[in-house]
Every structure is written in structure tokens, then in C-alpha cells.
Amino acid sequence: MNFARSLPRRFNPVFTAFLMIAFLTGIAGALQAPTLSLFLTTEVKVRPLWVGMFYTVNAVAGIIVSFLLAKRSDTRGDRRKLILLCCIMAVGNSLLFAFNRDYLTLITAGVLLASIANTAMPQIFALAREYADSSAREVVMFSSVMRAQLSLAWVIGPPLSFMLALNYGFTVMFMIAGGIFGISVLLVWLILPSVARAPVDTHLDAPAIEPISAWRDPDVRLLFLASMLMWTCNTMYIIDMPLYITADLGLPDRLAGWLMGTAAGLEIPAMLLAGYYVKHFGKRKMMLFAVAAGVLFYAGLVMFKFKTALMLLQFFNAIFIGIIAGIGMLYFQELMPGRPGAATTLFTNSISTGVILAGVLQGVLVENFGHYMVYWLITLLALLALWMCAKVREV
């Protein structure tokens, strides 16, 4: 499309479009995800076991589909067209959930559409990386600003989701999410560029970018496992914290919302500062700093059980999530040069795998030992992730 070329030179519509698409797709996702379990329970009327099964099937299908699409995106085809397809599937998925209440349909057709739709985000970041490289932009800051849009979306999206669902119904909420995805379709179609693939150098003097399987690289393996453990810790905390503070600590329900909102708000400056300072300290040191903050956060949850301490600990939580969410993805891309789609998807799949593992571990621990043991385990897992990150080479 020539739409972008018709605008003034000093205004970069492509850069702005990337930020807007990241924010809009983040908002649409943040509208759907927080109330999904409530939707399945109250609207579809399934037992808790089948709610959990839905999350597991959705995560597994997402990993498989995103890997298949990422492999294709890095070798052939137009990444922009793939993003367009994913956003169109997201519109279809939103409309399906708006008007359908059959569990079997949702866990089959809905999960398939969602798996394709969820591939949009890593592909958007991969295309942004290629665009930044081709236009000589600062890659780290560009990516950090984009990632901050997602954090901003998750500050706004969850409370808006509950407000819409509880006051106007799930049909309205899902239709609004579909409309936001529809706006993203237009922005992708009108403004996003098609960036030519950079040729992969397979010369003997450049073995680091030889197109071998990523899993054969011990640094990629370690980083994937460390990232998986980090997101396992984060997801276990998100699942368990609202129950823990009310059932065990006797604190008010609304505190959970304040804790999540505070952390999400603090993540934005953490991401932006990380994008600025990474060129001075390097990705490895920034990751180690982030995971060390995570260890302090989870250890603090073990030691402190009153409201003020829990609020103050969100500072360490924001550093932890803010840095690993942005720098972690770039770390994968640097370890896998020439394959930004596969690298970004590997990062997002470490999140999905962490979600699957977190659901199982949290359920087993609470059932047998209570909520308090969850925080002992995630502290130990964070320490293990810190040790793994220390073994990954600098890039």
C-alpha cells in the first residue's frame, strides 16, 4: 500500500502504527483473558475441571500452531500477510465467543482460531525487529516502547473487561474486543510494511548464524528453560495471590486488583529504563538483575504478610516482569540471528509452557499443602532460573 508514503516525511506512520497495533491488540486480549474463566463458568456453565482443561488445551494448541507458523514466516512468505491473517482470525474468534455458548465448539473451533490469532503478537514484534534493522533504528528502545504498550493495555484492559462483562454482558464485551481487532486489521493492511528478508550468512567464518536447530544451542536451551521457570513463577503468583490474601491473610478482595494494577503500572518505566540501559550493561546483566529482583519479590511474599509490605514488594515484581518481558525476547533474537519469528515465538512459547506448568503445580500444592507453600516453591524456582541465566552467554 502507498498510504504511508502520502504522509509528511517528519511523521513516521509505520513506527506509530506498530505502537498502535501493539496497544490495540493488547487491549483486545486484555478484555478477553481476565474474564474467560468467569465466562466459561457462568455463561457456558461447565465444571471447574473443564475450565482448567480449556486453558490447558488452549496453551498446548497455541504452542504447536505458533511454532509451525513461525517456522514458515522466517523462511518464506510475507510476514505482514501472516499478521493480517492472524488479526482476521482474532476477529472471528471474538465473534464466536460473543454468540456461541457450546463448550465443544469453543474448545475446538474457538481454540483453533485463538491459536492462530495469538501468533499475531510475536509476528508483530518480529516484523518490528526487521523494520528497525532495515531502517537503522534503535532496536532495543523500539522494542521496549512497543512492549510498554502491552503493559499499558493490561493496566486498562482487565478492569474494563469486568466492567463491560458484569454491566453489559459478555456478548457486548467480546464484540468490542472483535471491533478493536478489526481496527488492527485496517492498520496492518494500510500502513505496516513488507520487509525483505535479510540473507542468512552461512559462510564458514560466521557459524553463529548457521541455520541449525535452535534447540541444539545450549544457550538457547538454558534461556528457554530459565524463561519458562520465570513465567511459571509469575503465573503461579497471579493464580494464587487473590486466593492467598483473602483465605490465609484475611485481607480484602480488592487488594488483589490494586497489587496487579500497581505492578502493571510500574512495569512501564521499568521496561523503558531497561531499553535505555541495556546498551550500557548488556542483555545478560540486565536479565540477571531482573531475575534477582524476582527472587527478592517472591522471598518477600514468604516473609511479609501485611498490606503495606505487599504493595512495596510490587516494585521488585515490576522490575522482574518489566525487564524479562522486553529484554528476554531480544535475548532470544540475538541468540538466534536470522530467525526473528522463531526466536520471538520461542520466547512466547516459554510463557505458554510456564502457564501450563503453573496451573498444575499451583493446584497440587494448594490441595495438599496450602497456599503458603506456593511461595516457597516459586522462590526456589526463581533461584533456579537465576542460576540458569548466569550460564547463558552474553550477546
Short mmCIF file of C-alpha atoms in Angstrom, two decimals:
data_model
loop_
_atom_site.label_atom_id
_atom_site.label_comp_id
_atom_site.label_asym_id
_atom_site.label_seq_id
_atom_site.Cartn_x
_atom_site.Cartn_y
_atom_site.Cartn_z
CA MET A 1 0.00 0.00 0.00
CA ASN A 2 1.13 3.60 -0.74
CA PHE A 3 -0.91 5.16 2.08
CA ALA A 4 2.15 5.61 4.31
CA ARG A 5 4.13 7.40 1.59
CA SER A 6 1.49 10.10 1.23
CA LEU A 7 2.07 11.43 4.78
CA PRO A 8 4.70 14.02 5.73
CA ARG A 9 8.26 12.77 5.99
CA ARG A 10 8.81 14.01 9.54
CA PHE A 11 5.91 11.87 10.75
CA ASN A 12 6.71 8.17 10.66
CA PRO A 13 3.37 6.38 10.22
CA VAL A 14 5.00 2.95 10.34
CA PHE A 15 6.53 3.50 13.77
CA THR A 16 3.23 4.91 15.05
CA ALA A 17 1.26 2.02 13.52
CA PHE A 18 3.46 -0.57 15.25
CA LEU A 19 2.80 1.14 18.61
CA MET A 20 -0.92 1.45 17.96
CA ILE A 21 -1.27 -2.17 16.83
CA ALA A 22 0.66 -3.43 19.87
CA PHE A 23 -1.61 -1.36 22.14
CA LEU A 24 -4.87 -2.27 20.41
CA THR A 25 -4.17 -6.00 20.20
CA GLY A 26 -3.03 -5.85 23.82
CA ILE A 27 -6.27 -4.14 24.88
CA ALA A 28 -8.39 -6.65 22.94
CA GLY A 29 -6.53 -9.55 24.55
CA ALA A 30 -6.76 -7.93 28.00
CA LEU A 31 -10.52 -7.63 27.53
CA GLN A 32 -10.92 -11.35 26.86
CA ALA A 33 -8.37 -13.10 29.07
CA PRO A 34 -9.24 -11.88 32.62
CA THR A 35 -12.92 -12.86 32.42
CA LEU A 36 -12.52 -16.10 30.45
CA SER A 37 -12.89 -18.41 33.44
CA LEU A 38 -15.92 -16.42 34.61
CA PHE A 39 -17.41 -16.69 31.11
CA LEU A 40 -16.93 -20.46 30.98
CA THR A 41 -18.42 -20.89 34.46
CA THR A 42 -21.42 -18.58 34.26
CA GLU A 43 -22.28 -18.50 30.55
CA VAL A 44 -21.14 -21.88 29.21
CA LYS A 45 -21.90 -23.45 32.63
CA VAL A 46 -19.09 -26.00 32.84
CA ARG A 47 -17.43 -27.51 35.91
CA PRO A 48 -14.09 -26.15 37.19
CA LEU A 49 -12.31 -29.23 35.79
CA TRP A 50 -13.39 -28.31 32.26
CA VAL A 51 -12.42 -24.69 32.79
CA GLY A 52 -8.89 -25.84 33.58
CA MET A 53 -8.95 -28.22 30.63
CA PHE A 54 -9.84 -25.33 28.34
CA TYR A 55 -6.78 -23.36 29.46
CA THR A 56 -4.51 -26.37 29.03
CA VAL A 57 -5.79 -27.26 25.54
CA ASN A 58 -5.60 -23.61 24.51
CA ALA A 59 -1.98 -23.29 25.66
CA VAL A 60 -0.85 -26.54 24.04
CA ALA A 61 -2.57 -25.71 20.74
CA GLY A 62 -1.05 -22.23 20.82
CA ILE A 63 2.46 -23.63 21.16
CA ILE A 64 2.03 -26.03 18.23
CA VAL A 65 0.36 -23.55 15.86
CA SER A 66 2.70 -20.66 16.65
CA PHE A 67 5.80 -22.80 16.09
CA LEU A 68 4.51 -24.02 12.73
CA LEU A 69 3.62 -20.51 11.59
CA ALA A 70 6.86 -19.04 12.92
CA LYS A 71 8.98 -21.56 11.03
CA ARG A 72 7.21 -20.66 7.81
CA SER A 73 7.39 -16.92 8.48
CA ASP A 74 11.17 -16.97 8.82
CA THR A 75 11.77 -18.92 5.61
CA ARG A 76 9.18 -17.81 3.08
CA GLY A 77 6.08 -15.71 2.60
CA ASP A 78 5.23 -12.17 3.68
CA ARG A 79 5.20 -11.69 7.46
CA ARG A 80 2.79 -8.77 7.07
CA LYS A 81 0.24 -11.03 5.36
CA LEU A 82 0.55 -13.55 8.19
CA ILE A 83 -0.13 -10.80 10.76
CA LEU A 84 -3.16 -9.75 8.73
CA LEU A 85 -4.46 -13.34 8.73
CA CYS A 86 -3.91 -13.66 12.49
CA CYS A 87 -5.83 -10.44 13.21
CA ILE A 88 -8.72 -11.56 10.99
CA MET A 89 -8.82 -14.87 12.89
CA ALA A 90 -8.89 -12.85 16.14
CA VAL A 91 -11.99 -11.02 14.90
CA GLY A 92 -13.63 -14.36 14.07
CA ASN A 93 -12.69 -15.80 17.47
CA SER A 94 -14.19 -12.81 19.29
CA LEU A 95 -17.46 -13.14 17.36
CA LEU A 96 -17.58 -16.89 18.05
CA PHE A 97 -17.29 -16.31 21.80
CA ALA A 98 -19.81 -13.46 21.59
CA PHE A 99 -22.59 -15.59 20.15
CA ASN A 100 -21.74 -19.23 20.98
CA ARG A 101 -22.18 -21.00 24.32
CA ASP A 102 -21.39 -24.61 23.31
CA TYR A 103 -18.30 -25.88 25.12
CA LEU A 104 -17.31 -28.41 22.44
CA THR A 105 -17.41 -25.73 19.75
CA LEU A 106 -15.39 -23.32 21.84
CA ILE A 107 -12.71 -25.85 22.77
CA THR A 108 -12.29 -26.93 19.13
CA ALA A 109 -13.07 -24.13 16.67
CA GLY A 110 -12.50 -21.45 19.30
CA VAL A 111 -9.13 -22.82 20.37
CA LEU A 112 -8.02 -23.20 16.74
CA LEU A 113 -8.95 -19.59 15.92
CA ALA A 114 -7.34 -18.37 19.15
CA SER A 115 -4.12 -20.28 18.42
CA ILE A 116 -3.77 -18.58 15.03
CA ALA A 117 -4.84 -15.22 16.46
CA ASN A 118 -2.32 -15.36 19.31
CA THR A 119 0.51 -15.77 16.79
CA ALA A 120 -0.09 -12.16 15.75
CA MET A 121 1.80 -10.65 18.67
CA PRO A 122 5.15 -12.44 18.24
CA GLN A 123 4.93 -11.86 14.49
CA ILE A 124 4.28 -8.14 15.04
CA PHE A 125 7.37 -7.94 17.23
CA ALA A 126 9.39 -9.93 14.69
CA LEU A 127 8.32 -7.59 11.86
CA ALA A 128 9.10 -4.61 14.10
CA ARG A 129 12.59 -6.02 14.66
CA GLU A 130 13.12 -6.45 10.92
CA TYR A 131 11.79 -2.94 10.23
CA ALA A 132 14.06 -1.43 12.89
CA ASP A 133 17.08 -3.25 11.47
CA SER A 134 16.28 -2.23 7.89
CA SER A 135 15.70 1.43 8.79
CA ALA A 136 18.71 1.71 11.13
CA ARG A 137 16.55 2.38 14.19
CA GLU A 138 17.48 1.68 17.80
CA VAL A 139 16.17 -1.87 18.10
CA VAL A 140 16.15 -2.23 21.89
CA MET A 141 14.35 1.04 22.62
CA PHE A 142 11.89 0.47 19.76
CA SER A 143 11.02 -2.96 21.15
CA SER A 144 10.85 -1.66 24.73
CA VAL A 145 8.43 1.11 23.78
CA MET A 146 6.28 -1.45 21.94
CA ARG A 147 6.33 -3.79 24.93
CA ALA A 148 5.33 -0.88 27.16
CA GLN A 149 2.17 -0.56 25.06
CA LEU A 150 1.21 -4.08 26.15
CA SER A 151 1.76 -3.20 29.80
CA LEU A 152 -0.35 -0.08 29.39
CA ALA A 153 -3.05 -2.21 27.76
CA TRP A 154 -3.00 -4.55 30.76
CA VAL A 155 -3.34 -1.63 33.15
CA ILE A 156 -6.53 -0.56 31.34
CA GLY A 157 -7.92 -3.83 29.95
CA PRO A 158 -8.74 -6.02 32.99
CA PRO A 159 -10.88 -3.50 34.92
CA LEU A 160 -12.58 -2.51 31.65
CA SER A 161 -13.22 -6.20 30.92
CA PHE A 162 -15.01 -6.80 34.22
CA MET A 163 -16.96 -3.56 33.88
CA LEU A 164 -18.24 -4.48 30.42
CA ALA A 165 -18.92 -8.14 31.21
CA LEU A 166 -20.72 -7.51 34.52
CA ASN A 167 -22.70 -4.44 33.43
CA TYR A 168 -23.42 -5.10 29.75
CA GLY A 169 -22.83 -8.83 29.29
CA PHE A 170 -20.20 -10.99 27.65
CA THR A 171 -21.67 -10.60 24.16
CA VAL A 172 -21.03 -6.85 24.24
CA MET A 173 -17.55 -7.34 25.73
CA PHE A 174 -16.47 -9.86 23.07
CA MET A 175 -17.96 -7.73 20.27
CA ILE A 176 -15.97 -4.71 21.45
CA ALA A 177 -12.83 -6.86 21.51
CA GLY A 178 -13.61 -8.01 17.96
CA GLY A 179 -14.09 -4.40 16.87
CA ILE A 180 -10.68 -3.45 18.28
CA PHE A 181 -9.08 -6.36 16.41
CA GLY A 182 -10.90 -5.09 13.29
CA ILE A 183 -9.20 -1.70 13.68
CA SER A 184 -5.88 -3.54 13.93
CA VAL A 185 -6.66 -5.32 10.64
CA LEU A 186 -7.06 -1.94 8.93
CA LEU A 187 -3.81 -0.58 10.39
CA VAL A 188 -1.86 -3.67 9.32
CA TRP A 189 -3.36 -3.57 5.81
CA LEU A 190 -2.91 0.17 5.28
CA ILE A 191 0.36 1.02 6.99
CA LEU A 192 2.61 -1.87 8.05
CA PRO A 193 5.45 -2.54 5.60
CA SER A 194 6.58 -5.76 3.96
CA VAL A 195 10.24 -6.03 5.00
CA ALA A 196 12.51 -8.07 2.74
CA ARG A 197 14.29 -10.97 4.45
CA ALA A 198 17.95 -10.37 5.24
CA PRO A 199 20.06 -13.15 3.67
CA VAL A 200 21.38 -15.63 6.20
CA ASP A 201 25.19 -15.83 6.08
CA THR A 202 26.27 -19.46 6.08
CA HIS A 203 29.97 -18.71 5.46
CA LEU A 204 32.45 -20.74 7.48
CA ASP A 205 33.61 -17.56 9.23
CA ALA A 206 30.10 -16.95 10.58
CA PRO A 207 28.97 -20.19 12.23
CA ALA A 208 26.87 -18.31 14.79
CA ILE A 209 24.11 -17.68 12.25
CA GLU A 210 24.19 -21.03 10.50
CA PRO A 211 20.59 -22.21 10.19
CA ILE A 212 20.70 -25.12 12.62
CA SER A 213 18.01 -26.16 15.05
CA ALA A 214 17.78 -23.63 17.86
CA TRP A 215 17.37 -26.39 20.46
CA ARG A 216 20.89 -27.67 19.70
CA ASP A 217 22.33 -24.42 21.05
CA PRO A 218 22.90 -24.90 24.81
CA ASP A 219 22.47 -21.17 25.44
CA VAL A 220 19.06 -21.14 23.74
CA ARG A 221 18.03 -24.23 25.73
CA LEU A 222 19.10 -22.70 29.03
CA LEU A 223 17.42 -19.39 28.26
CA PHE A 224 14.20 -21.17 27.28
CA LEU A 225 14.15 -23.21 30.49
CA ALA A 226 15.00 -20.15 32.60
CA SER A 227 12.29 -18.10 30.88
CA MET A 228 9.79 -20.94 31.36
CA LEU A 229 10.56 -21.02 35.10
CA MET A 230 10.24 -17.23 35.37
CA TRP A 231 6.80 -17.27 33.77
CA THR A 232 5.82 -20.30 35.86
CA CYS A 233 6.58 -18.24 38.96
CA ASN A 234 4.68 -15.23 37.66
CA THR A 235 1.62 -17.27 36.65
CA MET A 236 1.51 -19.21 39.93
CA TYR A 237 1.55 -15.87 41.74
CA ILE A 238 -1.27 -14.45 39.57
CA ILE A 239 -3.42 -17.58 40.04
CA ASP A 240 -2.84 -17.95 43.76
CA MET A 241 -2.43 -14.42 45.10
CA PRO A 242 -6.12 -13.37 45.12
CA LEU A 243 -6.99 -16.59 46.99
CA TYR A 244 -4.00 -16.39 49.35
CA ILE A 245 -4.55 -12.82 50.56
CA THR A 246 -8.22 -13.46 51.32
CA ALA A 247 -8.20 -17.08 52.57
CA ASP A 248 -4.91 -17.08 54.50
CA LEU A 249 -4.08 -13.44 55.23
CA GLY A 250 -7.64 -12.18 55.76
CA LEU A 251 -7.06 -9.10 53.58
CA PRO A 252 -9.80 -7.52 51.41
CA ASP A 253 -10.56 -8.90 47.94
CA ARG A 254 -9.98 -5.56 46.22
CA LEU A 255 -6.33 -5.59 47.33
CA ALA A 256 -5.60 -8.16 44.61
CA GLY A 257 -6.67 -5.66 41.96
CA TRP A 258 -4.55 -2.92 43.50
CA LEU A 259 -1.49 -5.18 43.62
CA MET A 260 -1.86 -6.22 39.96
CA GLY A 261 -2.59 -2.68 38.80
CA THR A 262 0.36 -1.24 40.72
CA ALA A 263 2.74 -3.82 39.27
CA ALA A 264 1.45 -3.28 35.71
CA GLY A 265 1.82 0.49 36.05
CA LEU A 266 5.38 0.24 37.39
CA GLU A 267 6.35 -2.19 34.62
CA ILE A 268 6.13 0.59 32.00
CA PRO A 269 9.00 2.76 33.34
CA ALA A 270 10.93 -0.43 34.17
CA MET A 271 10.71 -1.53 30.51
CA LEU A 272 11.66 1.88 29.14
CA LEU A 273 14.62 2.25 31.51
CA ALA A 274 15.73 -1.28 30.66
CA GLY A 275 15.63 -0.41 26.95
CA TYR A 276 17.86 2.59 27.61
CA TYR A 277 20.39 0.99 29.95
CA VAL A 278 20.77 -2.36 28.16
CA LYS A 279 23.29 -0.85 25.72
CA HIS A 280 25.44 0.14 28.72
CA PHE A 281 25.20 -3.08 30.72
CA GLY A 282 24.29 -5.76 28.16
CA LYS A 283 21.35 -8.15 27.99
CA ARG A 284 22.83 -10.79 30.27
CA LYS A 285 23.46 -8.43 33.20
CA MET A 286 20.03 -6.85 32.78
CA MET A 287 18.40 -10.29 32.84
CA LEU A 288 20.36 -11.30 35.94
CA PHE A 289 19.32 -8.06 37.64
CA ALA A 290 15.68 -8.72 36.75
CA VAL A 291 15.63 -12.31 38.00
CA ALA A 292 17.42 -11.27 41.21
CA ALA A 293 14.60 -8.75 41.74
CA GLY A 294 12.15 -11.60 41.17
CA VAL A 295 13.87 -13.70 43.84
CA LEU A 296 13.58 -10.78 46.30
CA PHE A 297 9.91 -10.34 45.41
CA TYR A 298 8.93 -13.96 45.96
CA ALA A 299 11.09 -14.30 49.07
CA GLY A 300 9.34 -11.17 50.37
CA LEU A 301 5.97 -12.84 49.86
CA VAL A 302 7.18 -15.69 52.06
CA MET A 303 8.38 -13.34 54.82
CA PHE A 304 5.85 -10.48 54.82
CA LYS A 305 2.09 -10.84 55.16
CA PHE A 306 0.69 -7.32 55.62
CA LYS A 307 -0.77 -4.87 53.11
CA THR A 308 1.94 -2.20 53.08
CA ALA A 309 4.72 -4.74 52.53
CA LEU A 310 2.81 -6.44 49.73
CA MET A 311 2.34 -3.09 47.98
CA LEU A 312 6.01 -2.13 48.36
CA LEU A 313 7.12 -5.53 47.03
CA GLN A 314 5.40 -4.73 43.72
CA PHE A 315 8.42 -2.54 42.92
CA PHE A 316 10.55 -5.71 42.65
CA ASN A 317 7.77 -7.50 40.77
CA ALA A 318 7.66 -4.68 38.20
CA ILE A 319 11.43 -4.79 37.69
CA PHE A 320 11.28 -8.56 37.28
CA ILE A 321 8.43 -8.72 34.75
CA GLY A 322 9.20 -5.40 33.05
CA ILE A 323 12.73 -6.40 32.12
CA ILE A 324 12.26 -10.07 31.25
CA ALA A 325 9.21 -9.27 29.10
CA GLY A 326 11.22 -6.89 26.91
CA ILE A 327 14.90 -7.84 27.18
CA GLY A 328 14.11 -11.56 27.36
CA MET A 329 12.56 -11.52 23.90
CA LEU A 330 15.53 -9.58 22.47
CA TYR A 331 17.92 -12.02 24.14
CA PHE A 332 16.31 -14.90 22.20
CA GLN A 333 16.52 -12.89 18.96
CA GLU A 334 20.23 -12.16 19.47
CA LEU A 335 20.98 -15.82 20.22
CA MET A 336 19.10 -16.85 17.04
CA PRO A 337 20.19 -14.34 14.36
CA GLY A 338 18.34 -14.52 11.05
CA ARG A 339 15.27 -16.13 12.66
CA PRO A 340 13.37 -13.35 14.48
CA GLY A 341 9.99 -15.07 14.06
CA ALA A 342 11.19 -18.38 15.53
CA ALA A 343 13.10 -16.58 18.29
CA THR A 344 10.13 -14.42 19.30
CA THR A 345 7.82 -17.42 19.20
CA LEU A 346 10.25 -19.45 21.30
CA PHE A 347 10.05 -16.69 23.89
CA THR A 348 6.24 -16.58 23.83
CA ASN A 349 6.10 -20.38 23.99
CA SER A 350 8.26 -20.31 27.11
CA ILE A 351 5.44 -18.20 28.57
CA SER A 352 2.78 -20.68 27.41
CA THR A 353 4.74 -23.62 28.81
CA GLY A 354 5.14 -21.75 32.08
CA VAL A 355 1.37 -21.19 32.22
CA ILE A 356 0.70 -24.92 31.75
CA LEU A 357 3.24 -25.88 34.41
CA ALA A 358 2.00 -23.20 36.82
CA GLY A 359 -1.60 -24.41 36.70
CA VAL A 360 -0.60 -27.96 37.57
CA LEU A 361 1.87 -27.03 40.32
CA GLN A 362 -0.40 -24.47 41.97
CA GLY A 363 -3.35 -26.85 42.07
CA VAL A 364 -1.34 -29.76 43.51
CA LEU A 365 0.41 -27.61 46.12
CA VAL A 366 -2.72 -25.87 47.39
CA GLU A 367 -4.68 -29.11 47.51
CA ASN A 368 -2.02 -30.89 49.58
CA PHE A 369 -0.07 -28.22 51.46
CA GLY A 370 -2.00 -24.93 51.31
CA HIS A 371 -1.37 -21.56 49.68
CA TYR A 372 1.73 -20.64 51.70
CA MET A 373 3.83 -23.43 50.15
CA VAL A 374 3.24 -21.93 46.69
CA TYR A 375 5.51 -19.01 47.58
CA TRP A 376 8.27 -21.24 48.91
CA LEU A 377 8.26 -23.16 45.64
CA ILE A 378 8.25 -20.11 43.37
CA THR A 379 11.13 -18.62 45.37
CA LEU A 380 13.14 -21.81 44.73
CA LEU A 381 12.15 -21.81 41.04
CA ALA A 382 13.23 -18.17 40.72
CA LEU A 383 16.61 -19.06 42.24
CA LEU A 384 16.96 -21.91 39.73
CA ALA A 385 16.10 -19.51 36.88
CA LEU A 386 18.76 -17.09 38.15
CA TRP A 387 21.38 -19.86 38.09
CA MET A 388 20.38 -20.83 34.53
CA CYS A 389 20.52 -17.23 33.31
CA ALA A 390 24.02 -16.90 34.75
CA LYS A 391 25.10 -19.78 32.46
CA VAL A 392 23.84 -18.12 29.25
CA ARG A 393 26.49 -16.24 27.24
CA GLU A 394 26.35 -12.53 26.55
CA VAL A 395 25.42 -11.43 23.01
#
